[in-house]
Coordinates of C-alpha atoms in Angstrom, one line a residue:
X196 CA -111.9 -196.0 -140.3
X197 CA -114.7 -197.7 -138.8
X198 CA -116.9 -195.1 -139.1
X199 CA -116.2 -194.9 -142.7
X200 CA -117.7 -198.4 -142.7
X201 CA -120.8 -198.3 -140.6
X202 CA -121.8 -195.0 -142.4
X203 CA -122.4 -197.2 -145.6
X204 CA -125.5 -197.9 -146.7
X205 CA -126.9 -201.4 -145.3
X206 CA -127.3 -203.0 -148.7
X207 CA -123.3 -203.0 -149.1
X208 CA -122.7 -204.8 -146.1
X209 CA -123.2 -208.5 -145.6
X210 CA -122.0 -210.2 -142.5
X211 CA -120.1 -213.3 -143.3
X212 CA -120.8 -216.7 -142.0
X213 CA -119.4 -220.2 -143.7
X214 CA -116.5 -218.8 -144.9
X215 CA -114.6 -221.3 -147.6
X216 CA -111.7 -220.0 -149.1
X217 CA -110.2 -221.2 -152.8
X218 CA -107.3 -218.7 -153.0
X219 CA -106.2 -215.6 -151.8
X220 CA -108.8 -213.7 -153.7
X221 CA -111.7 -215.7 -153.9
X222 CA -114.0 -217.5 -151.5
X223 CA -117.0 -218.7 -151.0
X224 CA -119.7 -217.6 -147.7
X225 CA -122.7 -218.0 -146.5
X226 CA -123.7 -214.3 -145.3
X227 CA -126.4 -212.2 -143.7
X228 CA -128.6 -210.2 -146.5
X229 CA -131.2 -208.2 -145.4
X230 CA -134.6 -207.4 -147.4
X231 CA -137.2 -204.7 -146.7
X232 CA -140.4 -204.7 -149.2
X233 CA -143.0 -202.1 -149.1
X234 CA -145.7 -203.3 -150.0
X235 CA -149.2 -201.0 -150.7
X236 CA -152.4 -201.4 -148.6
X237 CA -154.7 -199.6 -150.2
X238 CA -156.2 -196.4 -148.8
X239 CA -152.6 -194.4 -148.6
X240 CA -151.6 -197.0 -146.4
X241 CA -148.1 -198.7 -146.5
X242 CA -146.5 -201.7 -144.8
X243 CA -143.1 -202.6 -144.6
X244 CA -141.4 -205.9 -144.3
X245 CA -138.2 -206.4 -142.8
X246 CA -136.4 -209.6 -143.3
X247 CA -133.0 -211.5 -143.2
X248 CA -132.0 -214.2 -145.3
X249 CA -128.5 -216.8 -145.4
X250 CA -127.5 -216.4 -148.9
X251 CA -124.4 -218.3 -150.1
X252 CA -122.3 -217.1 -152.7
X253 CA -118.8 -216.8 -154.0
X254 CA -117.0 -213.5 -154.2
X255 CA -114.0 -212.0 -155.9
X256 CA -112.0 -209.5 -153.4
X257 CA -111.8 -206.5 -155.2
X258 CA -108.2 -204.6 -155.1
X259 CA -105.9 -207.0 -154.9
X260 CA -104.6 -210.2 -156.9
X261 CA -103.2 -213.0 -154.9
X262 CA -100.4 -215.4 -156.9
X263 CA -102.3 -218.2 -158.2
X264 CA -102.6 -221.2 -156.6
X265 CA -101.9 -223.1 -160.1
X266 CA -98.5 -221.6 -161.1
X267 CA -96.3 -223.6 -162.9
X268 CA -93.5 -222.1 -160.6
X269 CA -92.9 -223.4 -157.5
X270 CA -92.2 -220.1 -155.6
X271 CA -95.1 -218.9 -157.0
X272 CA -97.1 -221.3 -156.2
X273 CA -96.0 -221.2 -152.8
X274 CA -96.4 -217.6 -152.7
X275 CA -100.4 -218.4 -153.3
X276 CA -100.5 -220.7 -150.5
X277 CA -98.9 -218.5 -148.3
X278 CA -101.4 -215.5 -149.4
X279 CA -104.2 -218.3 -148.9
X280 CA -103.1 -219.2 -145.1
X281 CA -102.9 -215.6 -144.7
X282 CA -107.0 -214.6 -145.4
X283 CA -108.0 -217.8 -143.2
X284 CA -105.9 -216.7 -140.2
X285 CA -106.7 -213.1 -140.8
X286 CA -110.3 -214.0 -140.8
X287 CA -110.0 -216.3 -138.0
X288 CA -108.3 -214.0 -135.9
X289 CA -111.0 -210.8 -137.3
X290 CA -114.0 -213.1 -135.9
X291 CA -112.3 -213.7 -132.9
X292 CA -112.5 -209.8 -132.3
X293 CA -116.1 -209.5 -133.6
X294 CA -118.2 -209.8 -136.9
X295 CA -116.5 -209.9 -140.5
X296 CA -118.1 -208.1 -143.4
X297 CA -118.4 -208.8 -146.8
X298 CA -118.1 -204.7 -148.1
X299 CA -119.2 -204.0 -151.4
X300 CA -118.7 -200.7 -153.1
X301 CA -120.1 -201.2 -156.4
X302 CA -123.2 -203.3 -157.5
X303 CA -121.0 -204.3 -161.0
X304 CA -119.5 -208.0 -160.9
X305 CA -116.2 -209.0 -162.0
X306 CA -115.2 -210.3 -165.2
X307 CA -116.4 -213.6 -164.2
X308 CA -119.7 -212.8 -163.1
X309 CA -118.7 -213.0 -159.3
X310 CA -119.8 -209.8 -156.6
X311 CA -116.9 -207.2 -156.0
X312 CA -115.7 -206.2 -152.8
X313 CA -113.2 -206.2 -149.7
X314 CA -113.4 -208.1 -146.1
X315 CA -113.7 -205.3 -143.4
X316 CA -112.9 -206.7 -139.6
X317 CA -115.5 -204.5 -136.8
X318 CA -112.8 -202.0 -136.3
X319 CA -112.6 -201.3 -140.2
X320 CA -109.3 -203.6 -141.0
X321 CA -109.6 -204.4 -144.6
X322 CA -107.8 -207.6 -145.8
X323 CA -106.6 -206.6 -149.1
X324 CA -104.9 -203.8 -147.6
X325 CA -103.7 -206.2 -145.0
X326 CA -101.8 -209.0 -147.9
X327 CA -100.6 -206.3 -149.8
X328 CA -98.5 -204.7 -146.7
X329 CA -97.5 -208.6 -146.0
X330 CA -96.2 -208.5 -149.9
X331 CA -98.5 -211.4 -150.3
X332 CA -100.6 -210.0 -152.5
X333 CA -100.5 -206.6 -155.1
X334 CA -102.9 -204.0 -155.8
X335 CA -105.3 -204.6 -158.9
X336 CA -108.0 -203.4 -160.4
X337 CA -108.8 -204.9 -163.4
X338 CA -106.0 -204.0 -165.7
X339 CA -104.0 -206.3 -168.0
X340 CA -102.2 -209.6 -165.4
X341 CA -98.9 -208.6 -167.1
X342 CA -99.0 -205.1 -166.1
X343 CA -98.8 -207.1 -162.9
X344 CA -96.3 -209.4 -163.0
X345 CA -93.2 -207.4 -162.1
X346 CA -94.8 -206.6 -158.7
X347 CA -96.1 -210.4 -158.1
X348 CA -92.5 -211.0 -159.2
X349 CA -90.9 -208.7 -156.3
X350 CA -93.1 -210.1 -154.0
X351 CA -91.9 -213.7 -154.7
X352 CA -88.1 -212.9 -154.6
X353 CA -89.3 -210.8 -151.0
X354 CA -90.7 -213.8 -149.7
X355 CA -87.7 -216.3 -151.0
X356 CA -85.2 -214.0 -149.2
X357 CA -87.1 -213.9 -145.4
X358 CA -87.5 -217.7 -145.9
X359 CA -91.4 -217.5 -145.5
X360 CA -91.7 -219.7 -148.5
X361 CA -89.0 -222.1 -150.5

């Protein structure tokens, strides 16, 4: 899997710095972009110029919804929580092995206007697929929330009957 990763082009890969979390599927970070203009001499003569910039911005993890943090039901509620602890340890413990990534695959944004994409760990560990297995979180992308809300539903009842929320 990591290969699949480091074979994309550089442009969908940012590495992630200042990472502030609002819910399961949306954060804010600070993260590494890269630049390279060409610019024209003159002459048939060209010059490149590599930079890096710190860009902040807030991102919607694409693949995935997370039970929102402003549910009406406790459990649910909870459940959001939970998913929410679960990025900021899986980040924590993914920098503790090496860099995170920002991984985008498409250059649209989301409904809201926010960047697309997935956090990839150096050893190609995504975190969507990561909550999902944990039943914290269920695979979306983009359709109608009701479609949904059977599965976020399971999930709950899952997580009432292990006792990992009450």
């Amino acid at each position: 899997m990591k290969t699949d990763i480091l074979a994309k082009p550089e442009e969908y890969r940012y590495r992630v710095f200042d990472f502030r979390l609002y819910d399961g599927d949306t954060y804010t970070c600070g993260a590494e972009v890269q630049y390279r203009i060409q610019v024209d001499l003159g002459f048939e003569r060209t010059a490149y110029l590599d930079f890096t910039q710190h860009e902040t911005f807030t991102v919607r993890l694409y693949g995935f919804d997370t039970p929102e943090l402003r549910d009406k039901r406790p459990a649910h509620k909870a459940a959001g929580y939970l998913a929410k602890q679960a990025v900021v340890d899986w980040v924590n413990q993914a920098h503790a092995r090496g860099d995170v990534y920002f991984l985008s695959e498409q250059y649209e944004k989301g409904k809201y206007g926010r960047p697309m994409g997935d956090l990839v760990d150096a050893d190609g560990r995504r975190v969507s697929e990561y909550l999902v297995a944990k039943r914290l979180a269920v695979p979306y992308h983009g359709q109608n929330k009701a479609d949904i809300q059977a599965q976020h539903e399971a999930n709950v009842q899952y997580l009432l009957a292990e006792g990992l929320i009450t």
